[in-house]
Coordinates of C-alpha atoms and ligand atoms in Angstrom, one line a residue:
M30 CA 144.3 17.0 69.6
D31 CA 142.7 19.8 71.7
V32 CA 140.0 18.6 74.0
I33 CA 138.6 21.7 75.6
R34 CA 135.3 22.9 74.1
L35 CA 132.8 25.6 75.0
L36 CA 129.5 24.2 76.3
P37 CA 126.5 25.0 74.1
D38 CA 124.3 27.6 75.9
S39 CA 121.5 25.1 76.3
V40 CA 123.8 22.9 78.4
A41 CA 125.3 25.7 80.3
N42 CA 121.8 27.0 81.1
Q43 CA 120.7 23.7 82.3
I44 CA 123.6 23.5 84.7
A45 CA 122.9 27.0 85.9
A46 CA 119.2 26.1 86.3
G47 CA 120.3 23.4 88.8
E48 CA 121.4 26.2 91.0
V49 CA 118.9 28.9 90.4
I50 CA 115.7 26.9 89.9
Q51 CA 115.6 24.1 92.3
R52 CA 111.8 23.8 92.7
P53 CA 108.6 25.4 91.6
A54 CA 108.9 27.9 94.4
S55 CA 112.2 29.3 93.2
C56 CA 110.7 29.7 89.7
L57 CA 107.8 31.6 91.2
K58 CA 110.1 33.8 93.1
E59 CA 112.1 34.8 90.1
L60 CA 109.0 35.5 88.0
V61 CA 107.3 37.6 90.6
E62 CA 110.5 39.5 91.3
N63 CA 110.8 40.3 87.7
S64 CA 107.2 41.7 87.8
L65 CA 108.1 43.8 90.8
D66 CA 111.2 45.1 89.0
A67 CA 109.0 46.0 86.0
G68 CA 107.0 48.3 88.3
A69 CA 103.7 46.2 88.3
H70 CA 100.8 47.3 90.5
N71 CA 98.8 44.1 90.1
I72 CA 100.3 40.7 90.1
L73 CA 98.4 37.5 89.5
V74 CA 100.0 34.1 90.2
M75 CA 98.4 30.9 89.0
V76 CA 99.8 27.4 89.7
R77 CA 98.6 24.0 88.8
D78 CA 99.7 20.8 90.4
A79 CA 101.8 22.6 92.9
G80 CA 103.6 24.3 90.0
K81 CA 104.7 21.1 88.4
S82 CA 102.4 21.6 85.4
L83 CA 102.0 25.3 85.4
I84 CA 103.4 28.5 87.0
Q85 CA 101.9 31.6 85.5
V86 CA 102.6 35.2 86.5
V87 CA 100.6 38.0 84.9
D88 CA 101.6 41.6 85.6
D89 CA 100.8 45.1 84.5
G90 CA 104.4 46.3 84.6
A91 CA 106.5 47.9 81.9
G92 CA 106.5 45.0 79.4
M93 CA 109.3 44.4 76.9
S94 CA 110.0 45.3 73.3
V95 CA 110.1 42.6 70.7
T96 CA 113.9 42.3 70.9
D97 CA 114.1 42.5 74.7
A98 CA 111.5 39.7 74.9
R99 CA 114.0 37.5 73.2
M100 CA 117.1 38.9 74.8
A101 CA 115.6 38.3 78.2
F102 CA 116.2 34.6 77.7
E103 CA 119.9 34.9 76.8
R104 CA 122.4 34.1 79.5
H105 CA 123.5 37.1 81.6
A106 CA 121.1 39.3 79.8
T107 CA 119.8 41.9 82.1
S108 CA 118.5 45.5 82.0
K109 CA 119.4 46.0 85.6
I110 CA 123.1 46.4 85.9
R111 CA 125.8 47.4 83.4
E112 CA 129.0 47.1 85.4
A113 CA 130.3 45.4 88.4
Q114 CA 130.2 48.6 90.4
D115 CA 126.4 48.6 90.1
L116 CA 126.3 45.5 92.2
F117 CA 126.9 47.6 95.3
H118 CA 123.9 49.9 94.7
L119 CA 121.2 47.4 93.9
H120 CA 117.7 48.6 94.1
T121 CA 116.1 45.8 92.1
M122 CA 115.4 42.3 93.1
G123 CA 117.0 40.7 90.1
F124 CA 120.4 41.5 88.6
R125 CA 122.1 38.4 87.4
G126 CA 120.2 37.9 84.2
E127 CA 120.2 34.2 85.1
A128 CA 116.6 33.5 85.9
L129 CA 114.8 33.4 82.6
P130 CA 117.6 31.6 80.7
S131 CA 117.7 29.0 83.5
I132 CA 113.9 28.5 83.5
C133 CA 113.7 28.2 79.8
A134 CA 116.4 25.5 79.8
V135 CA 114.2 23.3 82.0
A136 CA 110.6 24.1 81.0
Q137 CA 108.3 25.0 78.2
I138 CA 107.6 28.8 78.2
K139 CA 104.9 30.9 76.6
M140 CA 105.1 34.6 77.1
T141 CA 103.2 37.6 75.9
T142 CA 104.4 41.1 76.6
R143 CA 103.7 44.6 75.5
R144 CA 105.0 48.0 76.5
A145 CA 102.5 50.9 76.8
T146 CA 104.2 52.7 73.8
D147 CA 103.8 49.7 71.5
E148 CA 100.6 49.0 69.6
M149 CA 101.2 45.3 69.3
G150 CA 102.7 43.0 71.8
T151 CA 104.8 40.0 71.1
Q152 CA 104.3 36.3 71.9
L153 CA 107.2 34.0 72.3
E154 CA 107.4 30.3 72.8
I155 CA 110.6 28.6 74.1
A156 CA 111.2 25.0 75.2
G157 CA 114.5 23.7 76.5
S158 CA 116.3 26.9 75.5
M159 CA 115.1 26.6 71.9
V160 CA 112.9 29.4 70.5
Q161 CA 109.9 27.7 69.0
S162 CA 108.2 30.8 67.7
Q163 CA 107.8 34.6 68.1
E164 CA 104.9 36.5 66.7
P165 CA 103.1 39.8 67.1
C166 CA 100.0 39.6 69.2
Q167 CA 97.2 41.5 70.8
C168 CA 97.7 41.7 74.5
P169 CA 97.4 44.1 77.5
V170 CA 100.3 46.2 78.6
G171 CA 102.6 44.1 80.9
T172 CA 103.9 40.6 80.8
N173 CA 102.1 37.3 81.0
I174 CA 104.5 34.4 81.4
Q175 CA 103.5 30.7 81.6
V176 CA 106.1 28.1 82.7
Q177 CA 104.8 24.7 81.9
N178 CA 106.0 21.3 82.8
L179 CA 109.0 22.3 84.9
F180 CA 111.9 19.9 84.5
F181 CA 110.2 18.1 81.6
N182 CA 113.6 17.4 80.2
V183 CA 115.4 16.6 83.5
P184 CA 113.6 13.5 84.8
A185 CA 116.0 13.2 87.7
R186 CA 115.0 16.7 89.0
R187 CA 111.4 16.1 88.5
R188 CA 111.5 12.9 90.6
F189 CA 113.5 14.8 93.2
L190 CA 110.5 17.1 93.8
K191 CA 108.5 16.6 97.0
S192 CA 104.8 15.8 97.2
D193 CA 102.3 18.3 95.8
Q194 CA 101.4 19.3 99.3
T195 CA 104.9 20.2 100.2
E196 CA 105.7 22.0 97.0
L197 CA 102.5 24.0 97.3
R198 CA 103.4 24.9 100.8
N199 CA 106.8 26.1 99.5
L200 CA 105.1 28.1 96.8
I201 CA 102.8 29.8 99.3
T202 CA 105.6 30.6 101.7
T203 CA 107.6 32.2 98.9
F204 CA 104.6 34.2 97.9
Q205 CA 104.1 35.3 101.5
H206 CA 107.6 36.5 101.8
I207 CA 107.1 38.7 98.8
V208 CA 103.6 40.1 99.5
L209 CA 104.5 41.0 103.1
V210 CA 106.9 43.5 101.7
Y211 CA 104.7 45.1 99.1
P212 CA 101.3 46.1 100.7
D213 CA 101.1 48.8 98.0
I214 CA 100.8 46.2 95.3
A215 CA 97.8 44.0 94.8
F216 CA 98.4 40.3 94.6
T217 CA 96.3 37.3 93.8
F218 CA 97.3 33.7 94.2
V219 CA 95.3 30.9 92.5
A220 CA 96.1 27.3 93.0
D221 CA 94.3 24.8 90.8
D222 CA 91.5 27.3 90.0
E223 CA 91.0 28.1 93.7
I224 CA 91.7 31.6 95.0
V225 CA 94.1 31.2 97.9
Y226 CA 94.9 34.8 98.4
D227 CA 93.3 38.0 97.1
L228 CA 95.2 40.8 98.6
P229 CA 94.2 44.4 97.9
V230 CA 96.4 47.4 98.3
G231 CA 96.5 48.5 101.9
T232 CA 98.7 49.2 104.9
R233 CA 101.3 46.9 106.1
K234 CA 99.2 45.8 109.0
Q235 CA 96.2 45.1 106.7
R236 CA 98.5 43.0 104.5
I237 CA 99.6 40.9 107.5
E238 CA 96.0 40.5 108.4
G239 CA 95.2 39.5 104.8
V240 CA 97.9 36.9 104.8
F241 CA 97.5 35.5 108.3
G242 CA 94.2 36.8 109.6
K243 CA 92.3 33.9 108.1
S244 CA 94.2 31.1 109.7
K245 CA 94.8 32.9 113.0
S246 CA 92.3 34.2 115.4
K247 CA 90.7 37.6 114.7
L248 CA 92.8 39.0 117.4
Y249 CA 96.0 38.4 115.5
T250 CA 96.8 41.9 114.4
S251 CA 95.4 43.5 117.5
Q252 CA 98.1 41.6 119.4
L253 CA 100.9 43.1 117.3
V254 CA 102.7 46.1 118.5
E255 CA 104.4 48.5 116.1
I256 CA 108.1 49.1 116.3
E257 CA 109.9 52.0 114.8
Q258 CA 113.5 53.1 115.0
Q259 CA 115.7 55.3 113.0
T260 CA 119.5 55.5 113.3
E261 CA 122.1 56.6 110.9
L262 CA 123.1 53.0 110.3
V263 CA 119.7 51.4 109.9
T264 CA 116.0 52.0 110.0
I265 CA 113.9 49.3 111.7
H266 CA 110.2 49.1 111.5
G267 CA 107.4 46.6 111.6
F268 CA 105.5 44.7 114.2
V269 CA 106.1 42.3 117.1
G270 CA 103.7 40.2 119.1
K271 CA 102.7 41.0 122.6
P272 CA 103.9 38.3 125.0
E273 CA 100.4 36.8 125.2
S274 CA 100.4 36.2 121.4
A275 CA 103.4 33.9 121.6
G276 CA 102.9 30.2 120.8
K277 CA 104.8 27.1 120.1
Q278 CA 105.0 28.1 116.5
A279 CA 104.9 31.7 115.4
Q280 CA 105.2 33.7 112.2
Q281 CA 108.6 35.2 112.3
F282 CA 109.8 37.3 109.4
F283 CA 112.8 39.5 108.8
F284 CA 113.1 41.6 105.7
V285 CA 115.9 43.7 104.5
N286 CA 115.5 46.3 101.7
G287 CA 112.4 44.5 100.6
R288 CA 113.8 41.0 100.6
Y289 CA 112.9 38.2 103.0
M290 CA 115.9 37.0 104.9
R291 CA 116.7 34.5 107.6
H292 CA 119.0 35.9 110.3
P293 CA 119.6 33.7 113.4
Y294 CA 121.7 36.3 115.0
F295 CA 119.0 39.0 114.8
H296 CA 116.5 36.5 115.8
K297 CA 118.4 36.2 119.1
A298 CA 118.3 40.0 119.4
V299 CA 114.5 39.9 119.2
L300 CA 114.1 37.1 121.7
Q301 CA 116.4 38.9 124.1
A302 CA 113.9 41.7 124.2
Y303 CA 111.3 39.2 125.5
T304 CA 113.6 38.1 128.3
G305 CA 111.5 37.2 131.3
M306 CA 108.3 37.5 129.5
L307 CA 108.1 34.1 127.8
S308 CA 108.9 30.6 128.8
S309 CA 111.5 29.0 126.6
E310 CA 109.3 27.1 124.2
M311 CA 107.0 30.0 123.5
M312 CA 107.8 32.0 120.4
P313 CA 106.6 35.5 119.7
P314 CA 105.5 36.4 116.2
Y315 CA 107.4 39.2 114.5
F316 CA 107.5 41.1 111.2
I317 CA 110.6 43.2 111.1
Y318 CA 111.7 45.3 108.2
F319 CA 115.2 46.7 108.0
D320 CA 116.2 49.5 105.6
I321 CA 119.9 49.9 105.2
A322 CA 122.3 51.4 102.6
P323 CA 122.7 48.7 99.9
E324 CA 126.5 48.8 100.4
Q325 CA 126.0 47.7 104.0
I326 CA 124.7 44.3 103.0
D327 CA 125.8 41.5 100.7
V328 CA 123.0 39.9 98.8
N329 CA 125.3 38.5 96.2
V330 CA 125.8 35.4 98.3
H331 CA 123.7 33.0 96.4
P332 CA 120.5 33.4 94.4
T333 CA 118.6 30.8 96.4
K334 CA 120.1 31.7 99.8
T335 CA 118.0 33.6 102.2
E336 CA 120.9 34.4 104.6
I337 CA 122.1 37.9 104.1
K338 CA 125.4 39.3 105.4
F339 CA 125.5 42.7 107.1
A340 CA 128.7 44.6 107.5
D341 CA 127.8 45.8 111.0
E342 CA 125.7 43.1 112.6
Q343 CA 127.1 43.7 116.0
A344 CA 126.0 47.3 116.0
I345 CA 122.5 46.4 114.9
F346 CA 121.9 43.7 117.5
P347 CA 121.5 46.0 120.5
I348 CA 119.5 48.6 118.5
L349 CA 117.1 45.8 117.5
T350 CA 116.7 44.5 121.1
A351 CA 116.2 48.0 122.4
T352 CA 113.6 48.8 119.8
V353 CA 111.6 45.7 120.4
R354 CA 111.9 46.1 124.1
A355 CA 110.7 49.7 124.1
A356 CA 107.7 48.7 122.0
L357 CA 106.8 45.9 124.4
G358 CA 107.3 48.2 127.4
K359 CA 104.4 50.2 126.2
F360 CA 102.1 47.3 126.6
N361 CA 103.3 46.0 130.0
V362 CA 100.7 44.4 132.2
V363 CA 100.9 47.2 134.6
P364 CA 100.1 50.4 132.8
S365 CA 101.3 52.7 135.6
I366 CA 104.8 51.5 135.1
D367 CA 104.7 52.2 131.4
F368 CA 107.6 53.4 129.4
L369 CA 107.3 57.1 128.9
G370 CA 106.0 56.9 125.5
G371 CA 108.9 54.9 124.4
N372 CA 111.1 57.8 123.6
I373 CA 114.2 56.2 124.8
E374 CA 117.4 57.6 123.5
I375 CA 119.2 55.2 121.4
P376 CA 122.7 56.1 120.4
V377 CA 123.6 56.2 116.8
A378 CA 125.4 53.0 116.2
S379 CA 129.1 53.1 116.1
A380 CA 131.7 50.4 116.5
D381 CA 131.8 50.7 120.2
V382 CA 128.1 50.6 120.6
R383 CA 128.2 47.1 121.9
A384 CA 130.5 48.0 124.6
T385 CA 128.3 50.8 125.9
A386 CA 125.0 49.0 125.3
K387 CA 124.9 47.5 128.8
A388 CA 121.6 47.8 130.4
P389 CA 121.7 49.9 133.6
E390 CA 121.3 47.8 136.7
L391 CA 118.4 48.3 139.0
H392 CA 120.0 48.8 142.4
M393 CA 118.1 47.2 145.3
S394 CA 119.1 47.8 148.8
S395 CA 121.0 44.7 149.6
G396 CA 119.5 42.2 151.8
Y397 CA 116.1 43.9 152.0
N398 CA 113.4 41.5 152.6
P399 CA 109.9 42.9 153.1
F400 CA 109.0 40.0 155.4
D401 CA 111.8 40.5 157.9
K402 CA 110.2 43.5 159.5
P403 CA 106.5 43.4 158.8
K404 CA 105.7 46.4 161.1
Q405 CA 107.8 48.8 159.2
H406 CA 106.1 51.4 157.2
V407 CA 106.7 50.5 153.6
S408 CA 106.7 53.7 151.7
S409 CA 109.5 55.1 153.6
H410 CA 111.5 52.0 152.9
W411 CA 111.2 52.2 149.4
Q412 CA 113.0 55.5 149.1
D413 CA 116.2 53.8 150.1
L414 CA 115.3 50.9 147.9
Y415 CA 115.5 52.9 144.7
E416 CA 117.8 55.5 146.0
P417 CA 120.4 55.2 143.3
L418 CA 117.8 55.9 140.6
K419 CA 117.5 59.5 141.8
Q420 CA 120.7 60.2 140.0
P421 CA 119.8 60.2 136.4
A422 CA 121.8 57.6 134.5
K423 CA 123.9 59.0 131.8
P424 CA 121.8 58.8 128.7
D425 CA 124.7 57.7 126.5
N426 CA 125.1 54.6 128.6
I427 CA 121.5 53.6 128.2
I428 CA 120.3 51.6 125.4
I429 CA 117.4 50.0 127.1
P430 CA 116.4 50.3 130.7
D431 CA 116.5 47.0 132.4
S432 CA 113.0 47.4 133.6
P433 CA 110.1 49.8 133.2
A434 CA 110.8 51.0 136.7
A435 CA 114.2 52.2 135.8
M436 CA 112.5 54.8 133.7
Q437 CA 110.5 56.1 136.5
S438 CA 111.5 58.4 139.3
V439 CA 111.0 57.4 142.8
K440 CA 108.2 59.9 143.2
D441 CA 106.1 58.3 140.5
W442 CA 106.6 55.0 142.2
T443 CA 105.3 56.0 145.6
E444 CA 102.2 57.3 143.9
I445 CA 101.3 53.9 142.6
T446 CA 98.5 52.3 144.6
L447 CA 97.6 48.8 143.5
H448 CA 95.3 47.9 146.3
P449 CA 96.3 44.3 146.4
Q450 CA 94.2 41.7 148.0
Q451 CA 95.2 38.2 149.1
L452 CA 93.2 35.3 147.7
S453 CA 93.1 32.1 149.6
G454 CA 95.9 29.8 148.5
G455 CA 98.5 32.5 148.5
Y456 CA 97.7 34.5 145.4
I457 CA 97.6 38.2 145.2
S458 CA 95.1 40.1 143.0
C459 CA 95.0 43.7 142.0
T460 CA 93.3 45.6 139.3
T461 CA 94.9 47.9 136.7
D462 CA 93.6 49.8 133.7
E463 CA 94.3 46.8 131.6
G464 CA 92.5 44.2 133.7
L465 CA 92.9 41.9 136.6
V466 CA 96.4 40.9 137.6
L467 CA 96.9 37.7 139.6
V468 CA 100.3 37.1 141.2
H469 CA 101.7 33.9 142.6
A470 CA 103.1 35.2 145.9
R471 CA 105.8 32.6 146.6
R472 CA 107.1 32.7 143.0
A473 CA 107.1 36.5 143.1
H474 CA 109.2 36.4 146.2
V475 CA 111.6 33.9 144.6
N476 CA 111.9 36.2 141.7
I477 CA 112.6 39.3 143.9
L478 CA 115.2 37.4 146.0
Y479 CA 116.8 35.9 142.9
H480 CA 117.3 39.3 141.3
Q481 CA 118.7 40.7 144.5
L482 CA 121.2 38.0 144.7
I483 CA 122.2 38.3 141.0
S484 CA 122.7 42.0 141.3
Q485 CA 124.8 41.5 144.5
Q486 CA 126.8 38.9 142.6
Q487 CA 127.3 41.3 139.7
A488 CA 128.3 44.0 142.1
G489 CA 130.9 41.6 143.4
R490 CA 129.7 41.3 147.0
G491 CA 127.1 39.0 148.5
V492 CA 125.6 40.5 151.6
S493 CA 126.3 38.2 154.4
Q494 CA 125.2 37.9 158.0
Q495 CA 127.7 36.7 160.5
L496 CA 126.6 33.8 162.7
L497 CA 127.2 34.1 166.4
F498 CA 127.3 30.4 166.7
P499 CA 128.8 28.8 163.6
E500 CA 126.9 25.9 162.1
Q501 CA 128.7 22.7 161.2
L502 CA 128.8 21.2 157.8
R503 CA 130.2 17.7 157.2
V504 CA 130.8 16.5 153.6
S505 CA 131.7 13.0 152.6
P506 CA 134.8 12.4 150.5
D507 CA 132.7 12.1 147.3
E508 CA 131.0 15.4 148.0
Q509 CA 134.3 17.2 148.7
P510 CA 135.2 17.8 145.0
L511 CA 131.8 19.3 144.3
L512 CA 132.1 21.6 147.3
D513 CA 135.6 22.6 146.3
T514 CA 134.3 23.8 142.9
L515 CA 131.4 25.6 144.5
L516 CA 133.3 27.3 147.2
P517 CA 134.4 30.4 145.3
E518 CA 130.8 31.0 144.1
L519 CA 129.4 30.3 147.5
E520 CA 131.7 32.9 149.1
H521 CA 130.9 35.3 146.3
I522 CA 127.2 35.1 147.3
G523 CA 127.8 35.5 151.0
F524 CA 128.6 32.2 152.6
Q525 CA 131.7 31.9 154.7
L526 CA 133.1 28.5 155.4
E527 CA 136.1 27.6 157.5
K528 CA 137.7 24.2 157.2
T529 CA 138.2 22.8 160.6
A530 CA 139.2 19.2 159.7
P531 CA 139.1 17.1 156.5
G532 CA 135.5 17.1 155.4
E533 CA 134.4 19.4 158.2
Y534 CA 133.5 23.0 158.0
D535 CA 132.2 25.8 160.2
I536 CA 129.7 28.0 158.5
T537 CA 130.5 31.4 160.0
A538 CA 128.4 33.6 157.8
L539 CA 125.5 33.1 155.3
P540 CA 123.8 35.3 152.7
S541 CA 121.5 37.6 154.6
V542 CA 118.5 36.8 152.4
L543 CA 118.4 33.5 154.2
G544 CA 117.5 35.2 157.4
N545 CA 117.6 32.8 160.3
Q546 CA 117.0 29.7 158.2
N547 CA 119.2 26.7 158.5
A548 CA 122.4 27.3 156.5
E549 CA 123.2 23.7 156.2
T550 CA 119.9 22.9 154.5
A551 CA 120.4 25.7 152.0
L552 CA 124.0 24.5 151.3
R553 CA 122.8 21.0 150.8
A554 CA 120.1 22.1 148.4
I555 CA 122.7 24.0 146.4
M556 CA 125.0 21.0 146.3
S557 CA 122.4 18.5 145.3
H558 CA 121.1 20.7 142.5
A559 CA 124.6 21.4 141.3
A560 CA 125.4 17.7 141.3
D561 CA 122.6 17.2 138.8
R562 CA 124.0 19.7 136.5
T563 CA 127.0 19.2 134.4
T564 CA 127.5 22.8 133.6
D565 CA 130.7 24.4 134.7
I566 CA 130.2 27.7 133.1
S567 CA 130.6 30.0 136.0
G568 CA 127.8 32.4 135.0
E569 CA 125.4 29.5 134.8
M570 CA 126.5 28.2 138.2
Q571 CA 126.0 31.6 139.7
K572 CA 122.5 31.9 138.5
H573 CA 121.9 28.4 139.6
I574 CA 123.1 29.0 143.1
A575 CA 121.1 32.3 143.3
L576 CA 118.0 30.4 142.3
T577 CA 118.4 27.7 144.8
L578 CA 119.0 30.2 147.5
A579 CA 116.0 32.3 146.5
Q580 CA 113.9 29.2 146.6
S581 CA 115.1 28.2 150.1
A582 CA 114.6 31.7 151.4
A583 CA 111.3 32.5 149.8
M584 CA 108.2 32.5 151.9
P585 CA 105.9 29.4 151.7
M586 CA 102.8 29.5 149.6
G587 CA 99.7 30.4 151.5
K588 CA 101.4 32.6 154.1
T589 CA 99.2 35.5 155.2
M590 CA 100.5 38.9 154.2
S591 CA 99.5 42.4 155.2
E592 CA 98.4 44.9 152.6
Q593 CA 101.7 46.8 153.0
Q594 CA 103.6 43.6 152.5
M595 CA 101.7 42.8 149.3
Q596 CA 102.1 46.4 148.1
A597 CA 105.9 46.2 148.7
M598 CA 106.1 42.9 147.1
L599 CA 104.2 44.0 143.9
Q600 CA 106.2 47.2 143.6
Q601 CA 109.5 45.2 143.8
L602 CA 108.2 42.6 141.5
F603 CA 107.1 44.9 138.8
A604 CA 110.4 46.7 139.0
L605 CA 112.2 43.5 137.8
P606 CA 113.2 43.1 134.2
S607 CA 111.6 39.7 134.1
Y608 CA 108.7 39.6 136.5
R609 CA 106.4 37.5 134.5
I610 CA 108.2 34.2 135.0
T611 CA 110.6 32.7 137.5
P612 CA 114.2 32.0 136.3
D613 CA 113.2 28.4 135.9
G614 CA 110.2 29.4 133.7
K615 CA 107.2 29.2 136.0
T616 CA 104.4 31.7 135.6
V617 CA 104.4 34.5 138.3
V618 CA 101.9 36.9 136.9
V619 CA 98.6 36.3 135.0
L620 CA 96.7 39.1 133.4
L621 CA 93.1 38.8 132.6
T622 CA 92.4 41.6 130.2
Q623 CA 89.2 43.6 130.1
E624 CA 88.3 41.8 126.9
E625 CA 88.9 38.4 128.4
I626 CA 86.8 39.3 131.4
A627 CA 84.0 40.7 129.2
R628 CA 84.1 37.5 127.1
R629 CA 83.3 35.4 130.1
F630 CA 80.0 37.1 130.6
Ligands
ADP713 P1 117.4 39.8 86.0 O1 116.1 39.9 86.6 O2 118.5 39.3 86.9 O3 117.8 41.0 85.2 P2 116.1 37.8 84.4 O4 116.6 36.6 83.7 O5 115.1 37.5 85.6 O6 117.3 38.6 84.9 O7 115.4 38.7 83.5 C1 116.1 39.2 82.4 C2 115.5 40.6 81.9 O8 114.2 40.4 81.3 C3 115.3 41.6 83.0 O9 116.5 42.3 83.2 C4 114.2 42.4 82.4 O10 114.7 43.5 81.6 C5 113.4 41.5 81.5 N1 112.2 41.0 82.2 C6 112.0 39.8 82.8 N2 110.7 39.7 83.3 C7 110.1 40.9 83.0 C8 108.8 41.3 83.3 N3 107.8 40.6 83.9 N4 108.4 42.6 82.8 C9 109.4 43.3 82.2 N5 110.6 42.9 81.9 C10 111.0 41.7 82.3
MG714 MG1 115.0 38.4 87.5

């Protein structure tokens, strides 16, 4: 006896529903996407009991004919693709013809729909995949679909749903993901007879304001900076938050071709643009929209998945970082070191873009320390400092300048006069067009020295200073292995150690940033910090050594400085790619904006 049988459609649909419709929010998504595909201009969403009793979507889109209304609930019935090839040129949200049959397998549906060309509409009732009735009816053009008692016939699924609060939150998040893409369509969201959102047609920024403006401060959208980039591969636009808008939680959205997506890799690209501007737990808000040829992405992964595969992610990464960074550069705390209107040349992405996308280094004269020779006239100094910048970098190597200063010629720099003043306690203040800038002098110095050391390390040579009289270093047998592992890095950064006996060394040279400080103390600090850390990643260790050295060498807080010293310090500081915080995440620069100052009076 043969045992294989075809499943009845109702059963097959119920199985499919398990995949496509997992919760009220997935049902809402499918219905609203259908309305979008139908060309609606106004979409009303109503839910009751977090969608468990009712999800209703009313649109003024194209509507359906009498036959289509019924066909729509058949499995794999779709008006959107005809052959497999079409899958690669999708311009609609739906295409699988799975949503309505899945929904009608697990809920009770009532739908009215009418096309503009029809005099009468049609009303259809379906429950558990069974058509209950279909009749002509009077109704406006468009489609009005009610999904009642979701999972009424699948008790296990119904029980699996979360609390009303959680499911409502899911519904709202899903709704947000859609409305943020379509500011030219009016949306209303009503939950249990209460209007949650009433979003008129507007600009994209107004839509963001409409969605988040209520919960966030009024300043929300004024803290967003527009981004815009067009390459042959991809168009990127949208908004990112200024560093001061970052918080522990932030609204972060990526969209591609009108679809919300999660993309951890691109998320990293965005965060990279904020390097040095935010401490690690602060998150910037962003709303970033990608437009890309449909064949460059694969959305066919899974109907409920929000991860989307890109064919050329590695090429997009640096473009994204550069775009965000350029936009942020325009709003730097010191306006005089602004990006030049953000018109940075970004190469058209190609396979080797990653290789060439290295940020140009800012070359500092090695070992320069503004505090070594306080009498020296600063501005003459500075010419040597930024000497290498005089030769324009090859534009095809630049994807993003490492710092705003890298964009400026030396001449512009010497024209900057910040008129810094020292406050008691070791802070420096200066005024700019944007407001009052306060700088933590010691941390600024740590930052400057740290970056000097790092760029020396990258250049492969620490600048050392020979000692006339070598200092002695003694290490105990248990310290010996640690020192052995550190030795190559230490020599790299400018130390020279000669072993004279087991556990005994002569320090014959030390990094010149240390000046005439005690070499042994600095070495001990490096060793004790390194011992606390388990990392053996060489890059990490290098950074770590550089930081410890910078901290040992930096001036103490509260030291008196001349105006020229402060001027030199600020100019060097603001030339750094990450001047706002120290490498270990401490605040270096505080900006009190004009508005903030005004608010205090
Ligand atoms: P898909 O959207 O993948 O084609 P669905 O099951 O979601 O599959 O919908 C099936 C078909 O029903 C659609 O292709 C479309 O022709 C029609 N349809 C569904 N909802 C609407 C609507 N709101 N307005 C007009 N037509 C609709
Ligand atoms: Mg659909």
